[in-house]
XYZ file of C-alpha atoms in Angstrom:
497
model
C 0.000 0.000 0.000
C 2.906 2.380 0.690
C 6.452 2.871 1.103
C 8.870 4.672 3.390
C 12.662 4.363 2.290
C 15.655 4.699 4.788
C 18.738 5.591 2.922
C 21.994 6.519 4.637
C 24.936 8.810 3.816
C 27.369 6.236 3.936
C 27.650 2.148 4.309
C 27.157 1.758 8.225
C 25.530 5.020 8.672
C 22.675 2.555 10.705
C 20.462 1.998 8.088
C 19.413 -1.586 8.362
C 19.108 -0.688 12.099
C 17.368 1.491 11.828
C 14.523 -0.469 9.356
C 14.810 -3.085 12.026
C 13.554 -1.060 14.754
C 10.761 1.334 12.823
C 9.513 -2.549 11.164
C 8.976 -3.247 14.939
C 7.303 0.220 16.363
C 4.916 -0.485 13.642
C 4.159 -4.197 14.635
C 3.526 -3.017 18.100
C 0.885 -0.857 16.675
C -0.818 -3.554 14.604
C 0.272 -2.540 11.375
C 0.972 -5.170 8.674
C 4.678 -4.539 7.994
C 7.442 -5.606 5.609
C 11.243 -4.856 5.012
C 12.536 -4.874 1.721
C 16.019 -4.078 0.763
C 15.846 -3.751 -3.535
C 20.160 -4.315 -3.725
C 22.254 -5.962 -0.867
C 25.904 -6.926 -1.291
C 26.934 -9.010 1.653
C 28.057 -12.429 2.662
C 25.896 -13.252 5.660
C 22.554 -14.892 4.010
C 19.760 -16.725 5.271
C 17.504 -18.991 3.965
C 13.773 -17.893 3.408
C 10.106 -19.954 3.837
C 10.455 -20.079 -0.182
C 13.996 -21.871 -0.363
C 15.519 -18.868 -1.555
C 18.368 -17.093 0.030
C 18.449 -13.399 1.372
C 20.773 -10.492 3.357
C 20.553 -11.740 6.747
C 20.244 -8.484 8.375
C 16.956 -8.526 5.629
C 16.177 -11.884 7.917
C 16.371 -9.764 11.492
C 14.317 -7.508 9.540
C 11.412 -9.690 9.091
C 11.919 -10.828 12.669
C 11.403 -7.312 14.094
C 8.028 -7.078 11.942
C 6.766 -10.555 13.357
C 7.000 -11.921 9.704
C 8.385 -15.180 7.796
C 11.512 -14.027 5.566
C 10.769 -14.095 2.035
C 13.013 -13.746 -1.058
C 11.098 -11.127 -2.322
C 12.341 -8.689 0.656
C 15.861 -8.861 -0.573
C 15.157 -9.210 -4.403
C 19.164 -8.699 -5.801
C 21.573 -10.089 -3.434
C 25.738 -9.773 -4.602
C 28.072 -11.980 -2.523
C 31.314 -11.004 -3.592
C 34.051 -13.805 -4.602
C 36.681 -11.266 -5.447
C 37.475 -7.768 -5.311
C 36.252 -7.690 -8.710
C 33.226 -10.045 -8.943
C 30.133 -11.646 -7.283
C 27.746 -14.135 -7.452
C 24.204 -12.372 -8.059
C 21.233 -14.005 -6.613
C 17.769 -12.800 -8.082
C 14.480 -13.329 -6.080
C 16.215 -16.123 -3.886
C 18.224 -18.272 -6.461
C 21.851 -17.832 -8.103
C 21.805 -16.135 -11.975
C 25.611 -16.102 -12.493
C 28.370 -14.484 -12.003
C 29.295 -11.509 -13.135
C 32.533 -8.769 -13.078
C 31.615 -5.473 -11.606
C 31.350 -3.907 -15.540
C 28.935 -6.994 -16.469
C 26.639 -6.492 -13.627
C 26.462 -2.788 -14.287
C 25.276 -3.276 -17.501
C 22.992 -5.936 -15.876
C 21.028 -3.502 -13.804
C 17.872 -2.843 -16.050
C 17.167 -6.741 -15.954
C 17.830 -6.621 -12.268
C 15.268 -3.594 -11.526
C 12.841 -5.727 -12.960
C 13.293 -8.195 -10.633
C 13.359 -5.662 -7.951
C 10.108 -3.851 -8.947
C 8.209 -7.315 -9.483
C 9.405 -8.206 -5.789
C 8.217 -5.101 -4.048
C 4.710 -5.205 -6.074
C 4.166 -8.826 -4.805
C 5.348 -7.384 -0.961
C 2.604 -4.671 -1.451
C -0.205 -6.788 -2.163
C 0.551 -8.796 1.119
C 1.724 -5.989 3.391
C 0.057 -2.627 4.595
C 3.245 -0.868 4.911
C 6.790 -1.502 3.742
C 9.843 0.060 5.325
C 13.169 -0.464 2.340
C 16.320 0.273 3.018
C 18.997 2.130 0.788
C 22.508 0.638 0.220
C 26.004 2.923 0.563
C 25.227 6.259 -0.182
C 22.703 7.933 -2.338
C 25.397 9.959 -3.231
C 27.405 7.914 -5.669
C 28.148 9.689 -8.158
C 29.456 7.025 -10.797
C 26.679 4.729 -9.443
C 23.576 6.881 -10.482
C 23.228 5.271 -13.440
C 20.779 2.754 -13.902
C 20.730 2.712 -9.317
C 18.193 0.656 -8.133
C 19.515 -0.031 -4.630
C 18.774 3.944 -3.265
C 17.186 6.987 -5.441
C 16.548 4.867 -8.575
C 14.355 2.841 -6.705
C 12.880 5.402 -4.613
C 11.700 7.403 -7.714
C 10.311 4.241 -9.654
C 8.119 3.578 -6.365
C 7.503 7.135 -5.652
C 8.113 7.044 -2.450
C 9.350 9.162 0.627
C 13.076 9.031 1.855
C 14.690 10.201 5.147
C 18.339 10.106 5.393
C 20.487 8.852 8.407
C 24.040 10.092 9.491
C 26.270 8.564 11.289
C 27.451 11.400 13.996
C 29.912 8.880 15.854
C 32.239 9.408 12.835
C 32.124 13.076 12.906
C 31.280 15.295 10.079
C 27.281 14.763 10.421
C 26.587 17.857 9.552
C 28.655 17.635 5.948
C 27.361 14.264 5.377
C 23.948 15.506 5.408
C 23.881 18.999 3.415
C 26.415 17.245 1.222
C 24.392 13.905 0.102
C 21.158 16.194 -0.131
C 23.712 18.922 -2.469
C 24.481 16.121 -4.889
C 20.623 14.829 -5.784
C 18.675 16.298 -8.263
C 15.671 18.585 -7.514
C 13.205 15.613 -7.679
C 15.391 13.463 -5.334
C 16.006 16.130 -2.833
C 11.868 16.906 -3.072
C 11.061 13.401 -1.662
C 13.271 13.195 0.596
C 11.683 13.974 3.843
C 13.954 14.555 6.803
C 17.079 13.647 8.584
C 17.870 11.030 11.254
C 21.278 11.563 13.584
C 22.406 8.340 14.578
C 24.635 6.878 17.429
C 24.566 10.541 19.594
C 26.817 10.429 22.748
C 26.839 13.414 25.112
C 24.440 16.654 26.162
C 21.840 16.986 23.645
C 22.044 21.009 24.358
C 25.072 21.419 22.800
C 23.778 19.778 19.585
C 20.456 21.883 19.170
C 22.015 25.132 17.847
C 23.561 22.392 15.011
C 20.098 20.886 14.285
C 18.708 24.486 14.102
C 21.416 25.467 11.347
C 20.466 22.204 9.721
C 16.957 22.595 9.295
C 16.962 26.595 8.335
C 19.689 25.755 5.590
C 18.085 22.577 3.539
C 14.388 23.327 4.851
C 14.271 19.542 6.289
C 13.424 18.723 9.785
C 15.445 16.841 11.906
C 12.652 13.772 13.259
C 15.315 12.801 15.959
C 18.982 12.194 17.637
C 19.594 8.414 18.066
C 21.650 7.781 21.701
C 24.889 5.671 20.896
C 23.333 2.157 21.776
C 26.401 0.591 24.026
C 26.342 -3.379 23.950
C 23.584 -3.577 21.046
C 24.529 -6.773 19.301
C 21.832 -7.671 16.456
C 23.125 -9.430 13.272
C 25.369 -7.695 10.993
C 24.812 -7.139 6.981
C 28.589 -7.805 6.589
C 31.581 -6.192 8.353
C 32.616 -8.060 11.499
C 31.375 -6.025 14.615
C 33.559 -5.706 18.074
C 30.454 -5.535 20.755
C 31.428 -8.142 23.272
C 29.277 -8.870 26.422
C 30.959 -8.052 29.954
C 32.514 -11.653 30.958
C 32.013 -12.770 34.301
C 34.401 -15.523 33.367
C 36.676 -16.438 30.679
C 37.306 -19.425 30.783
C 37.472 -21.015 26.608
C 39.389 -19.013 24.797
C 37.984 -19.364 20.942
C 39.548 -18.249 18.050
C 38.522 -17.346 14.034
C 40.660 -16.072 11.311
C 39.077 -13.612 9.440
C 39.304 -15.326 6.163
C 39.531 -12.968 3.411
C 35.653 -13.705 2.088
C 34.327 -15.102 5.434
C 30.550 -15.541 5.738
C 27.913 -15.743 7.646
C 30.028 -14.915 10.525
C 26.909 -14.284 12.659
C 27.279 -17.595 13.438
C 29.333 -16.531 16.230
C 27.267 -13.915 18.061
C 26.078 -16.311 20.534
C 29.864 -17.035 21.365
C 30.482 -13.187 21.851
C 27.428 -12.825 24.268
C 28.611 -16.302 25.975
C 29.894 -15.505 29.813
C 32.218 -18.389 29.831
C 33.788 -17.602 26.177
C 36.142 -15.414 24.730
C 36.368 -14.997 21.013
C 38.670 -13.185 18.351
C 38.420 -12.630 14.734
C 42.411 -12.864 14.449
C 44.697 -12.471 11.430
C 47.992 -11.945 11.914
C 50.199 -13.100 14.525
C 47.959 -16.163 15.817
C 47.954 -16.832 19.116
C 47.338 -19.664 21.664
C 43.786 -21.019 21.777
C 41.340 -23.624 23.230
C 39.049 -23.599 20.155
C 39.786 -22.929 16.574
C 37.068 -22.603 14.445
C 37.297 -22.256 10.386
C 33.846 -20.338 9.109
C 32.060 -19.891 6.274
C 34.391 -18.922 3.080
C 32.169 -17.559 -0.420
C 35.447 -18.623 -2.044
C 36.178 -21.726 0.219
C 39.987 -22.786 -2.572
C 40.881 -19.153 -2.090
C 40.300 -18.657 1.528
C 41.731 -21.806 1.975
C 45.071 -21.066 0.051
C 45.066 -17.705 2.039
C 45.095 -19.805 5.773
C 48.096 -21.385 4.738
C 50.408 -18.699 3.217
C 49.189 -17.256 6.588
C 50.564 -20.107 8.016
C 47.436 -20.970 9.271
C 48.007 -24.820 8.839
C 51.539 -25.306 10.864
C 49.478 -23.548 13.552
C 46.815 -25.737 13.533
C 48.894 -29.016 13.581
C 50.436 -27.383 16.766
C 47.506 -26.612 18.568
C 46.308 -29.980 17.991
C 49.282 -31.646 19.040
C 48.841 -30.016 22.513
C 45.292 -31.215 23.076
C 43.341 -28.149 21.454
C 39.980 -28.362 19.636
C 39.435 -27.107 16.053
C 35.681 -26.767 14.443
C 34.598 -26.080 10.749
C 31.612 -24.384 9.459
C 30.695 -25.034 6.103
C 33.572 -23.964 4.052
C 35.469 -23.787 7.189
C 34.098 -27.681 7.028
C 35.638 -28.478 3.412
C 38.797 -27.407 4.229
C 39.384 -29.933 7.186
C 38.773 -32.413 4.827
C 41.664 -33.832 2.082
C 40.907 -32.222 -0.949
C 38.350 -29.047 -2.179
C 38.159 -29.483 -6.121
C 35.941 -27.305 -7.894
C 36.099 -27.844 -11.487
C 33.819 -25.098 -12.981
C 35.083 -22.396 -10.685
C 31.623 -21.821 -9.327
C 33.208 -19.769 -6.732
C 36.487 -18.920 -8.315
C 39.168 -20.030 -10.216
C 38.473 -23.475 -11.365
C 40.870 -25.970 -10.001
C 41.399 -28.429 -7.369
C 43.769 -27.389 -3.518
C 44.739 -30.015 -1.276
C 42.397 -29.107 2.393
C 44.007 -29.325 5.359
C 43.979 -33.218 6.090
C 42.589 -33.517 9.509
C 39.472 -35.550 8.656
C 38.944 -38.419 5.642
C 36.673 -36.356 2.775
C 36.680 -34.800 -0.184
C 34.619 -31.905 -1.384
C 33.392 -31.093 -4.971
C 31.867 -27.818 -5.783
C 28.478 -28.846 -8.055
C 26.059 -26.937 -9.196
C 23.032 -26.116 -8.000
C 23.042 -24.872 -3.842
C 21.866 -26.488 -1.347
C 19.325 -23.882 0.858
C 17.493 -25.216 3.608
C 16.343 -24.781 7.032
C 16.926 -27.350 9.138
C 16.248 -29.162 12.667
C 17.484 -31.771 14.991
C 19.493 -32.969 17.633
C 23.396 -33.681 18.114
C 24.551 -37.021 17.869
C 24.192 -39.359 20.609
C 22.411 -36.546 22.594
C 18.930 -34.925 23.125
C 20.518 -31.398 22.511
C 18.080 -29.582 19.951
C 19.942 -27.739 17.105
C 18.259 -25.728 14.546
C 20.080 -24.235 11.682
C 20.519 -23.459 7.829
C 22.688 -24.966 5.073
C 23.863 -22.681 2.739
C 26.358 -24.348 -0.188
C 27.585 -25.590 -3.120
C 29.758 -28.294 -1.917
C 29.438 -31.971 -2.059
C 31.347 -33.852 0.830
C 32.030 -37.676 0.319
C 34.567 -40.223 2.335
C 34.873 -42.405 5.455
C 34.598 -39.085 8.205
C 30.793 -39.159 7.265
C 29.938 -41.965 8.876
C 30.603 -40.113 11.963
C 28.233 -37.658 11.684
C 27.500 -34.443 14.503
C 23.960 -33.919 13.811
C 21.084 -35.902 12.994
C 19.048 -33.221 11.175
C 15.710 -35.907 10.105
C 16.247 -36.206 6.905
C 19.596 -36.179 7.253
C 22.862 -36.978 8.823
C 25.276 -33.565 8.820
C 28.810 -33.200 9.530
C 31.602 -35.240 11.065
C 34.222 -35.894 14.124
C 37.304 -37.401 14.446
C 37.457 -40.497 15.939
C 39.585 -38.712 19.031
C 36.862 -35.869 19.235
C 39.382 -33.137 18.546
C 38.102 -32.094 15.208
C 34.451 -31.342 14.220
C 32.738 -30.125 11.015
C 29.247 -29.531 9.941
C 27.224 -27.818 7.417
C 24.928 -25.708 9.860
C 25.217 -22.043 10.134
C 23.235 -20.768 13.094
C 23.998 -24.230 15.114
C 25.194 -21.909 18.368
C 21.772 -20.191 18.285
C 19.634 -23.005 19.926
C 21.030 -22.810 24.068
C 20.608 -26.466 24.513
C 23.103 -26.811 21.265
C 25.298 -23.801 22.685
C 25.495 -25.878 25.822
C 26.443 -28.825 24.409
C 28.467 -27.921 21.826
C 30.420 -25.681 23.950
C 31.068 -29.281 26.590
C 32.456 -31.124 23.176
C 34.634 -28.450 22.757
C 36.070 -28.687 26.506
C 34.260 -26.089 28.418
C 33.559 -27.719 31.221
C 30.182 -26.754 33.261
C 29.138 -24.977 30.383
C 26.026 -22.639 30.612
C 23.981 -21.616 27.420
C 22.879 -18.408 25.566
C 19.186 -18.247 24.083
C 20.365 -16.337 21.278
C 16.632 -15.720 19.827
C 15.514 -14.565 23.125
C 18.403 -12.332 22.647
C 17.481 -11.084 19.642
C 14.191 -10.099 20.686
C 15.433 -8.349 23.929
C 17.465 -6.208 21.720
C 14.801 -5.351 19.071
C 12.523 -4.248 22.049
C 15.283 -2.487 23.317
C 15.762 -0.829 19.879
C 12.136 -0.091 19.390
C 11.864 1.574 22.780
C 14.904 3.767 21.825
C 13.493 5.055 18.519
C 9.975 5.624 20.492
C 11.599 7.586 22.424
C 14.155 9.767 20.708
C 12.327 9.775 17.368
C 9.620 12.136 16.365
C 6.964 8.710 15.107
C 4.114 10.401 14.831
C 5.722 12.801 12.209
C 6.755 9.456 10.476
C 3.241 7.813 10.467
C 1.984 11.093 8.930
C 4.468 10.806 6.565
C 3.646 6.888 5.521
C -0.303 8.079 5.817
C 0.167 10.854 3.796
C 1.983 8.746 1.295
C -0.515 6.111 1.114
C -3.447 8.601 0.347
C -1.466 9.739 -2.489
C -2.076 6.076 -3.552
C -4.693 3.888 -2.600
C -5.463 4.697 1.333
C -4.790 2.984 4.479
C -7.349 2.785 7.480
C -6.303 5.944 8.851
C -6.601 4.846 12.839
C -4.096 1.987 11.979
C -1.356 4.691 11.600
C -2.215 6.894 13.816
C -3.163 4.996 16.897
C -0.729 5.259 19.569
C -1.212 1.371 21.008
């Protein structure tokens, strides 16, 4: 019915926060509410109620508004293999491949996608909150944009803009963005938000005055610096750690060069009795080593060892350590990772790191599911998604970690030292956190309910924008957009619940 677009003035300005939070102010008021970001480029997915894959920060999006994710949210997804290229995913499922010149030229084929998408989101939603990507503000991007004022114009819809005031320069990001769209752009869009605020409010006003006498916008609030918020990231790999009361596993990660889905470890971070690092260079001593996700699982692979990654490993084994693989981090304990098509690089075949009995082949054709069950030889309940290309095969499979129903996932070594499995999201569940955490020598281990975390954060996100945003200006500003269309029931938006 209508739609209210939250574009930033740079990457990490707070926009997919701040979609999150507005998607749940308006499910608290009973309004039927969607996210939908048209262009995402990141490498933590999830997989949606359609079998389709989307921006997992899309995912906590669809949380906040009490819905199922849906491809359609996140229509173009790019999950970059090199600096150069990406793997585009369309509506859920993989089109190609495509160099950064191929995909630009690509766009008009992808806004059709996009604009199909948020049509069938508008027939089944009252309102939908989308979210820009970057900055609006690209100048060499404006062509053919459908991820920020391209798509705002071809849905007619109203934009505020979010700065990022921890970074300093708020006031130049803002004037400056609006300064560089065109008179039609700079009509629609609607207001500024001022995100991640610390200190006295006063001394801010006479800024926000100066703001909104020189571009004739208001200012609709100042968002406090949230200390501690930990929600699930679009990409970059945050530093919020929860206050320890002990620290007793010590768990490492190397930030692989394409890692994904590295929300996987955000239960760890929160964990009392853990302490993890995303480490690259020098490594140090560890309890736990866990390989994660890799889009380009050869390359990241080839990177761990020039790093010297493997030597290190062999060592911390030898002294009685622990070492875990998530899905690429998986293939890469195994013998060999051959993939012949180069379906997510280079093709060509790298010996793995040898510490459990498989090989993996890349096929087409990836494997997206949601899935549920216990570990092995326990009642611990583990619920999870696969995300991959890879096809594992040899003897460490028939020593599986998880018996998912319809089937058997992952593998240990016969001395329990080394673990792999194909579930992201296998920390989330606390009675797999629990027990997962034991097999990996923590002993008395306690859990995290990650979900109930997740919702304790999004209330606590929603209560902050009640109270430091102006929302009744914004509901006026979604009604007043839907009359221009086809109109909402008036008292749904304007109802303070």
């Amino acid at each position: 019915m209508t739609t209210l677009m939250i574009q930033g003035t740079t990457s990490d300005a707070g926009k997919s926060t701040m979609v999150a939070g507005l998607c749940r102010v308006l499910k608290r008021r009973g309004i039927s509410v969607a996210p939908f970001k048209p262009q995402n480029m990141a490498l933590n997915s999830a997989v949606t109620s359609d079998g389709g894959e989307i921006g997992r920060s899309t995912a906590l999006q669809a949380q906040a508004a009490g819905v199922t994710p849906h491809s359609d949210m996140n229509p173009v997804l790019l999950k970059p293999e090199t600096d150069r290229g990406a793997q585009v995913i369309l509506r859920g499922k993989v089109y190609g491949h495509m160099d950064a010149l191929d995909y630009h030229a690509f766009k008009r084929t992808a806004q059709e996608s996009v604009m199909a998408a948020w049509q069938a989101l508008e027939q089944r939603y009252d309102v939908i909150i989308a979210e820009g990507a970057g900055s609006p503000a690209e100048i060499n991007l404006r062509k053919g944009d459908i991820a920020n004022m391209g798509f705002a114009e071809a849905a007619d819809c109203p934009v505020l803009l979010v700065g990022d005031i921890d970074r300093g320069g708020v006031f130049a990001q803002l004037v400056g963005t609006l300064a560089l769209l065109s008179d039609s752009e700079q009509a629609r869009t609607k207001g500024f938000i001022i995100n991640r605020f610390r200190g006295d409010i006063a001394l801010l006003e006479p800024g926000l005055e100066w703001l909104e006498a020189r571009t004739q916008k208001p200012v609709l609030g100042t968002l406090p610096y949230l200390q501690g918020l930990l929600l699930d990231a679009e990409d970059s790999i945050g530093t919020v750690q929860a206050e320890k009361e002990s620290q007793t596993l010590k768990v490492i990660v190397p930030a692989l060069p394409r890692i994904s889905n590295h929300t996987d470890f955000d239960p760890l971070r929160l964990h009392p009795q853990v302490s993890l690092s995303f480490i690259g260079q020098p490594i140090p001593p560890a309890d736990v080593i866990v390989l994660p996700g890799s889009k380009s699982t050869a390359s990241d692979l080839a990177w761990l060892k020039r790093q010297g990654w493997d030597a290190a490993i062999t060592r911390h084994l030898r002294y009685g350590g622990k070492v875990l693989g998530i899905c690429g981090g998986f293939q890469m304990l195994g013998e060999w990772v051959d993939d012949p098509d180069g379906l997510e690089g280079a093709p060509g075949k790298i010996a793995g790191l040898g510490l459990l009995p498989l090989t993996t082949r890349m096929v087409p054709g990836k494997q997206l599911r949601n899935v549920s069950g216990v570990l092995m030889g326990e009642e611990a309940k583990v619920e999870g998604y696969e995300i991959h290309n890879g096809v594992s095969e040899g003897p460490a499979l028939s020593r599986p970690l998880f018996d998912v129903g319809t089937h058997l996932d992952g593998a240990i070594s016969e001395d329990g030292q080394v673990m792999g499995t194909y579930l992201h999201g296998l920390f989330d569940h606390p009675e797999a956190c629990q027990a997962l955490l034991t097999k990996l020598g923590l002993a008395k281990a306690g859990s995290v309910d990650y979900n109930a975390h997740r919702e304790q954060a999004l209330e606590r996100l929603a209560d902050t924008l009640e109270a430091h945003l102006d929302i009744d200006a914004i509901l006026a500003l979604i009604a007043s957009s839907s009359a221009a269309k086809q109109p909402l029931c008036p008292s749904a938006l304007t109802e303070d619940r």
